[in-house]
Coordinates of C-alpha atoms in Angstrom, one line a residue:
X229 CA 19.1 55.8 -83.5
X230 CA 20.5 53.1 -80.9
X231 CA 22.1 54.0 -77.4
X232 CA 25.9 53.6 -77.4
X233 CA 27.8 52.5 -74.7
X234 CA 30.4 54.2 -72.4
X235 CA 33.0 52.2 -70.8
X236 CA 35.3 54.0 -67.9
X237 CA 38.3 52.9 -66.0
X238 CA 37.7 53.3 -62.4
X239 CA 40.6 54.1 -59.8
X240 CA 44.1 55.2 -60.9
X241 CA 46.0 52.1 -60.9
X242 CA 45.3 48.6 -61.5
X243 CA 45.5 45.8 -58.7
X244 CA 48.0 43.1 -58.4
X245 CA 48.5 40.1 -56.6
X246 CA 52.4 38.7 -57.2
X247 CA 54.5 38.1 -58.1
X248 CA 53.9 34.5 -58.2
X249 CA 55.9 31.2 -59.0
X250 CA 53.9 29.9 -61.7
X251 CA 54.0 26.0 -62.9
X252 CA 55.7 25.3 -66.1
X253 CA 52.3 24.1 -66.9
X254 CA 48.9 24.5 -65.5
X255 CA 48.9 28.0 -64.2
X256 CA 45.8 29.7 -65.9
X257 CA 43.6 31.8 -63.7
X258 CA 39.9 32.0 -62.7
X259 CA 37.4 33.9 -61.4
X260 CA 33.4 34.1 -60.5
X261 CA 31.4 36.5 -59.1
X262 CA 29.0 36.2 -56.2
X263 CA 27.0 39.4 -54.7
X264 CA 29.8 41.4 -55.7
X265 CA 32.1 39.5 -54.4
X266 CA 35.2 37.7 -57.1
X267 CA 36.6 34.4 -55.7
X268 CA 39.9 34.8 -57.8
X269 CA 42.0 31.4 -58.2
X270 CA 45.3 30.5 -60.0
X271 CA 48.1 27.6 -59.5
X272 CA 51.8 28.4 -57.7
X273 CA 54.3 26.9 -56.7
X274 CA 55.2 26.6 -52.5
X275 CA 58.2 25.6 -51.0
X276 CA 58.0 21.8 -51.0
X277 CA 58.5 22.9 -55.3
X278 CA 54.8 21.3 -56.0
X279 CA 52.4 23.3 -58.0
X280 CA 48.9 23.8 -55.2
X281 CA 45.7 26.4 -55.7
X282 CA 45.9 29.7 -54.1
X283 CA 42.8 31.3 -54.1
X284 CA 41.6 35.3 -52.7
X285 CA 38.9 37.0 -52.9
X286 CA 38.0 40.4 -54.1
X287 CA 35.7 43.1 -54.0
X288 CA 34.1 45.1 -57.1
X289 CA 37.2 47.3 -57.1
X290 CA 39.2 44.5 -57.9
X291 CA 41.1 45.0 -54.0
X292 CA 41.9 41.8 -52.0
X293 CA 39.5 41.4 -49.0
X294 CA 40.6 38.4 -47.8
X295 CA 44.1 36.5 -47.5
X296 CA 45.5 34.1 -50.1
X297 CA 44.5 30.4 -48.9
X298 CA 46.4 27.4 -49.9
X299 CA 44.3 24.4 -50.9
X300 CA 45.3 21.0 -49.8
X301 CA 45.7 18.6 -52.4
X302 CA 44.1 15.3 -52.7
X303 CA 47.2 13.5 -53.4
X304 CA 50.3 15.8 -51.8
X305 CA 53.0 14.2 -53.9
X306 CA 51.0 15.6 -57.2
X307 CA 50.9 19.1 -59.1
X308 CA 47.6 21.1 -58.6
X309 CA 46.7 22.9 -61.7
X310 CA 44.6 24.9 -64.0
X311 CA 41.9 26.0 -61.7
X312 CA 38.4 26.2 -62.1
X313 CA 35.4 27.7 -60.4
X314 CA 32.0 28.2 -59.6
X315 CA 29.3 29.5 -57.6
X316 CA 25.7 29.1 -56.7
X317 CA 25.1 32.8 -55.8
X318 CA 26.6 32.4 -52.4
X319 CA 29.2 29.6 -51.9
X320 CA 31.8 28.5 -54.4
X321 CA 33.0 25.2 -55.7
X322 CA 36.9 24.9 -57.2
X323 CA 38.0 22.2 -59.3
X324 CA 41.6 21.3 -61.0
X325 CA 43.7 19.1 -62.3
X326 CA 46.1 17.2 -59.7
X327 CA 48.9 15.5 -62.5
X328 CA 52.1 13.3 -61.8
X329 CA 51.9 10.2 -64.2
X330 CA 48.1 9.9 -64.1
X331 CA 46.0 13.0 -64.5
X332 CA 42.8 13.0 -61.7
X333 CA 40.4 15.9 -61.4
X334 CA 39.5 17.2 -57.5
X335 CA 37.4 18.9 -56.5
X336 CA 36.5 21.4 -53.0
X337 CA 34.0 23.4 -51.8
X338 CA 34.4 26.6 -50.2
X339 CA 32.1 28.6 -47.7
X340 CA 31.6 32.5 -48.5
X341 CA 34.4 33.3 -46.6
X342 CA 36.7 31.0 -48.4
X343 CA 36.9 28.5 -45.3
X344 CA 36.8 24.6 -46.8
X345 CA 33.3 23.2 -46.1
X346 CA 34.9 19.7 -46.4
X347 CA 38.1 17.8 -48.0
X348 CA 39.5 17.6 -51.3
X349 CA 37.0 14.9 -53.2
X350 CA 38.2 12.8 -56.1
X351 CA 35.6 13.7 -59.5
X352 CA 35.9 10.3 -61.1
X353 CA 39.2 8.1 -61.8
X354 CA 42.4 9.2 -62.5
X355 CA 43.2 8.5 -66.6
X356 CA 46.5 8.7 -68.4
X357 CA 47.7 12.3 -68.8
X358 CA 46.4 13.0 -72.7
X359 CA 49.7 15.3 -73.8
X360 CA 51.3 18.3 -72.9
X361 CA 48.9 20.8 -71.6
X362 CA 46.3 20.9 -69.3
X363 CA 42.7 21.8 -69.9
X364 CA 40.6 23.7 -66.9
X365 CA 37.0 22.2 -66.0
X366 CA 33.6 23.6 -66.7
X367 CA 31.8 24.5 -63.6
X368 CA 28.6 25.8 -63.9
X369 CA 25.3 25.9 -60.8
X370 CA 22.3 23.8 -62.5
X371 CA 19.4 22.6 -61.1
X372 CA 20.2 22.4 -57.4
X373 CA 23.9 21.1 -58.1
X374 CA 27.2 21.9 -59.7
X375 CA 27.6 20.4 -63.0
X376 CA 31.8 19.8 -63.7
X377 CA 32.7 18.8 -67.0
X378 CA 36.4 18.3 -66.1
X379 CA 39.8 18.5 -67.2
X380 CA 39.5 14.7 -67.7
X381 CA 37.1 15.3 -70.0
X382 CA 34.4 13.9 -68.1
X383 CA 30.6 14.9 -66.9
X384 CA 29.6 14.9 -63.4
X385 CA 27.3 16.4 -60.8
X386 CA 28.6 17.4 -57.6
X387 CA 26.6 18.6 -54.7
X388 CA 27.1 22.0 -53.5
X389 CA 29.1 20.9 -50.1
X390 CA 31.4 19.3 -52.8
X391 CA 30.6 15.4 -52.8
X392 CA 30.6 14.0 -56.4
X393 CA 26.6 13.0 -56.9
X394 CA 27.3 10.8 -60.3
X395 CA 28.2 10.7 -63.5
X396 CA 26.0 12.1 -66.5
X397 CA 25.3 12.2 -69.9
X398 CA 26.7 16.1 -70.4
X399 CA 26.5 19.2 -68.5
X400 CA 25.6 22.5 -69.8
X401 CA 28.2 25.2 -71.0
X402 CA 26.1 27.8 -69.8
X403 CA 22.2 27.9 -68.4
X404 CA 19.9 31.2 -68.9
X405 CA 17.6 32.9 -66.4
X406 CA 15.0 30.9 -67.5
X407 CA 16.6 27.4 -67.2
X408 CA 17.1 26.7 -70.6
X409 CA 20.8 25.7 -71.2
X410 CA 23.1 25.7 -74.2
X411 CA 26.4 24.2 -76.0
X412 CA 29.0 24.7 -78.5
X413 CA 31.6 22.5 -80.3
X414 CA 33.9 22.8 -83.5
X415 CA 35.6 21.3 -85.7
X416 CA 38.6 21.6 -88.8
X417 CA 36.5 20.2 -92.4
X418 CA 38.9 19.5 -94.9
X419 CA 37.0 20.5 -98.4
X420 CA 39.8 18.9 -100.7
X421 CA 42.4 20.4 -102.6
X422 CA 42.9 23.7 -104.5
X423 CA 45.2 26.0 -106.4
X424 CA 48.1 22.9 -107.0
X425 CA 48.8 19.3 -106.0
X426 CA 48.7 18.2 -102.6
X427 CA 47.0 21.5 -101.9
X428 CA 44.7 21.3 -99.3
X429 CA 41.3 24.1 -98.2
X430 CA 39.3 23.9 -95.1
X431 CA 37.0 25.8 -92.9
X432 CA 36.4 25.7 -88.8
X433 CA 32.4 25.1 -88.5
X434 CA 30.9 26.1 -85.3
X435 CA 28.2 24.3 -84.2
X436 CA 25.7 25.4 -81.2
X437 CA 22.4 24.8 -80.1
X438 CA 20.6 27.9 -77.2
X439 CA 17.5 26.6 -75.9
X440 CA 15.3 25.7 -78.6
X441 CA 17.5 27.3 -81.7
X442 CA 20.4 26.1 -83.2
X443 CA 22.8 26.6 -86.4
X444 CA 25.9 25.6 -87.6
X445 CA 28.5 28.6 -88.5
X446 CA 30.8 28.6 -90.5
X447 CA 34.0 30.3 -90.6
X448 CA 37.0 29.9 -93.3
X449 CA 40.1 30.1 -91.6
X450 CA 43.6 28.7 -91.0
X451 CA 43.4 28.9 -87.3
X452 CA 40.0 29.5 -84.7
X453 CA 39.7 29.7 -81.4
X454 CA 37.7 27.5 -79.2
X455 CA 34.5 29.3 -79.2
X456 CA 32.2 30.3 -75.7
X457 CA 29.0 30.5 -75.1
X458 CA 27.7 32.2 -72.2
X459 CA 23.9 33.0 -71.2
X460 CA 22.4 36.7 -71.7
X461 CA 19.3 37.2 -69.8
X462 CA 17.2 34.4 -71.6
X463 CA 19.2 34.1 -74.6
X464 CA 22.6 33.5 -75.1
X465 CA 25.6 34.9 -76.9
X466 CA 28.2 32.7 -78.8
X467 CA 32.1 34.3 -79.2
X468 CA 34.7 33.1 -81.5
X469 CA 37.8 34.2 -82.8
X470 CA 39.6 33.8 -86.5
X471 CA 43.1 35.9 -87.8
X472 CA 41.9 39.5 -87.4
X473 CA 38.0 38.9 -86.7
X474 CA 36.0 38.1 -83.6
X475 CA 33.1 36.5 -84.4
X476 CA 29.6 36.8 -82.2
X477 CA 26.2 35.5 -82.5
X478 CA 23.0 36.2 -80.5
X479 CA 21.0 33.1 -80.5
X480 CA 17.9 34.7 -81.4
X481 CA 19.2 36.6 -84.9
X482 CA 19.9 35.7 -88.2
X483 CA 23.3 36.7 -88.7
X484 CA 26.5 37.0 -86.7
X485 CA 28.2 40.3 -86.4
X486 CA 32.3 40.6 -87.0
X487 CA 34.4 42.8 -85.8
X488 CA 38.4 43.3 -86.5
X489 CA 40.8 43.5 -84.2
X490 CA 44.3 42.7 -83.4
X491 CA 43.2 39.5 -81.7
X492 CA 45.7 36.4 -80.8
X493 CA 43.5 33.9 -82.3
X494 CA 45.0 30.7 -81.1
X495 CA 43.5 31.6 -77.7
X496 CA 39.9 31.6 -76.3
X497 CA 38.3 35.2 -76.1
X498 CA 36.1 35.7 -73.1
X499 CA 32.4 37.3 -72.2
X500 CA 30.1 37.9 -69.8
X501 CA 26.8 39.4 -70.2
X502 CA 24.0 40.3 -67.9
X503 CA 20.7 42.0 -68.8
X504 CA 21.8 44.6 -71.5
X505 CA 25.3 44.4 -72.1
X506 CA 27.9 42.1 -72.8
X507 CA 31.7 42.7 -72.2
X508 CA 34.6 40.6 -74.5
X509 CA 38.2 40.6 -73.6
X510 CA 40.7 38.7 -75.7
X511 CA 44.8 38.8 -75.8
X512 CA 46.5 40.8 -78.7
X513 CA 49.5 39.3 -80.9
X514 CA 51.3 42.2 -79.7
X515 CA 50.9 41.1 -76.4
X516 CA 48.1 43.7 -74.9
X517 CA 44.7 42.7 -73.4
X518 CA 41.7 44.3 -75.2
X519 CA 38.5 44.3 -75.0
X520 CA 34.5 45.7 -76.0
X521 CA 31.5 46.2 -75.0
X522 CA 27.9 45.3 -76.5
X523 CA 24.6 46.3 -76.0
X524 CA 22.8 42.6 -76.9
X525 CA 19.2 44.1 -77.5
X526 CA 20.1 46.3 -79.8
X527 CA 22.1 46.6 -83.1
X528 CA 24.6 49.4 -81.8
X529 CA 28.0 49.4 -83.2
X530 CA 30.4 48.0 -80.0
X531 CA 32.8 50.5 -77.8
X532 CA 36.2 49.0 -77.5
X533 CA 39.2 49.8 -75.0
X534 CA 42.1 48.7 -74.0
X535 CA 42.6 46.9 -70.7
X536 CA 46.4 46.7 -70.5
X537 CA 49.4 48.0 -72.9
X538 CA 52.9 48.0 -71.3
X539 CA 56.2 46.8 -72.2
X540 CA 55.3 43.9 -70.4
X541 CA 53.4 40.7 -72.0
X542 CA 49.5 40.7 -71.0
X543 CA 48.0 37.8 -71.9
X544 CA 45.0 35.4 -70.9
X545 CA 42.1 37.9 -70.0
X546 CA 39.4 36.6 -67.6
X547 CA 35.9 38.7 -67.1
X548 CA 33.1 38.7 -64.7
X549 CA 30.3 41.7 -64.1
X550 CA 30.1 42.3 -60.4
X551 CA 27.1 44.5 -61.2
X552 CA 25.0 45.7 -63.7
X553 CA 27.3 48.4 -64.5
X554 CA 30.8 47.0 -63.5
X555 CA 33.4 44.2 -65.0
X556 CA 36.6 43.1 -63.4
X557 CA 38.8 41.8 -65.8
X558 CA 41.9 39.9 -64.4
X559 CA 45.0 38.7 -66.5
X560 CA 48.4 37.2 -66.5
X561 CA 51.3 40.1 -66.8
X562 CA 54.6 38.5 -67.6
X563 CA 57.7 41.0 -67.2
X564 CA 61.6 41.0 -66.0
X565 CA 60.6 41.4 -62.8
X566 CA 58.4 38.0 -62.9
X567 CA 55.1 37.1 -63.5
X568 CA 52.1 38.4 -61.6
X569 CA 47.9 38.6 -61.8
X570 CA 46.4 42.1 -62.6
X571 CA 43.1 43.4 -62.3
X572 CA 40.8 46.3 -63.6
X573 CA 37.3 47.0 -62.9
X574 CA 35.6 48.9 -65.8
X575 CA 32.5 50.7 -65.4
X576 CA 29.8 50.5 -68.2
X577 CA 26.6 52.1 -69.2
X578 CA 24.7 53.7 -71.6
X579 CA 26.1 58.0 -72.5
X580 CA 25.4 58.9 -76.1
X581 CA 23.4 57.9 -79.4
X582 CA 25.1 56.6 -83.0
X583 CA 23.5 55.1 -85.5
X584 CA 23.5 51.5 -86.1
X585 CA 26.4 49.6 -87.2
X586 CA 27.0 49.2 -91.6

């Protein structure tokens, strides 16, 4: 017998900040958490009709403690978009995307109280905007310095007062308590044809490598998601998602577990895990946010919920634990009445016993 875990909505309502005038492109959310607090950022359009950073930041409740701050851009005549940020425990880095014929990645640092330690810095050179959408940055605290892989699709380090320190080789997708850092990738394998002429068969293979292991996984489907890797204690936990399945792997087992759900898989899911347990959110294709919980040292079955189910469209999730016991999880609510940010915080931790999963 395994410990199951208990999951609880805490407070009556859920928190919003909006409505907001989101860019046409470019406005996904993030968040990190730092002693309990969230730094919660997102791209809106001001009066001068250009798309710049807002950023707040939040207690464990998921309640604004601070008031919205505008980031300057680097170049004012250019959009600022799809957010990204990190933290090393204290302070917070946020990079983005600033985009009018070229595409150049910026980044800022900001104190714990959200004040600018500095000015907007250029991470490498502007390149030739790639297509239609824009991808976020990686930022993750390594080894005395930020590592960005950015929307540019480059690798850099940048100090923590926000100063690019160089290019490099690649920068981790996620580091464990014991410094040992890991990666993902996939790829579409065509496997030839089947069934008639002309018809065509292929599979997604994920490939990671966590520490010392590695694998290569492979998953038949006609559409996955980009999968995530994320650090638990000293392992780490991979996530992906195919039609109907979510897919997750501890690094140090043999086999990945599946679970069904009702999961939009042409969008990332998200995690975050801390000593015990790991929470996963992902968007529904009926347009719901959903999510469940995992304890990762033991085989017990997970405990799902819902986040948020309304006439409105929920979409993109974000998670962070603020605690051992809490998660926020923020997302993008899209209704008549505008679009806004919602959050929840969710209180987990061991209640009952089952058995382990089939």
């Amino acid at each position: 017998m395994l410990p199951l875990l208990f999951l609880l909505t805490l407070g009556t309502a859920e928190q919003t900040y909006g409505p907001y005038a989101r860019p046409d492109r470019g406005g996904v959310q993030s968040i990190v958490a730092a002693r309990g607090r969230v730094l919660l950022a997102w791209s809106e359009k001001v009066e001068s009709g250009h798309a710049r950073v807002h950023v707040v930041l939040l207690n464990a409740a998921g309640e604004a403690i601070s008031p919205i701050r505008v980031l300057p851009a680097l170049s004012p005549n250019r959009d600022a978009v799809v957010p990204a940020v990190g933290t090393d425990g204290m302070s917070f880095l946020v990079v983005w995307e600033e985009v009018l014929g070229v595409q150049q990645s910026v980044a800022l640092a900001l104190g714990p109280g959200l004040e600018p330690t500095g000015a907007p810095q250029p991470v490498g050179n502007p390149v030739t905007i790639p297509g239609n959408e824009y991808e976020p940055a990686r930022v993750t605290w390594h080894n005395g310095s930020y590592a960005v892989y950015t929307g540019t699709k480059n690798s850099w380090r940048v100090a923590a007062a926000g100063m690019p320190i160089g290019a490099v080789n690649m920068v981790p997708m996620a580091v464990a308590a014991d410094g040992s850092v890991g990666h993902v990738t996939s790829r579409r394998v065509v496997t030839g044809t089947i069934g008639r002429p002309g018809g065509t068969t292929y599979y997604y293979a994920i490939a990671w490598q966590a520490g010392a292991a590695a694998a290569t996984e492979i998953a038949f489907a006609t559409e996955a998601s980009a999968p995530v890797i994320v650090a638990a204690g000293t392992k780490f936990v991979i996530v992906w998602t195919t039609r109907n399945d979510i897919h997750y792997r501890l690094s140090y087992e043999l086999q990945r577990r599946v679970v069904n759900a009702n999961v939009d898989e042409s969008a990332r899911p998200r995690i975050a895990c801390g000593a015990t347990q790991c929470v996963v959110v992902y968007g529904t294709l009926k347009g719901d946010v959903e999510g469940f919980v995992f304890d990762h040292t033991s085989r017990a079955w997970p405990t799902f919920f819902t986040v948020a189910k309304s006439e409105r469209i929920e979409r993109e999730p974000e998670v962070v634990l603020t605690s051992a016991t809490r998660a926020l999880v923020t997302w993008r609510s899209m209704g008549t009445d505008g679009e806004k940010l919602a959050g929840v915080t969710l209180r987990i931790g061991p209640t009952k016993h089952r058995a382990t999963d089939p």
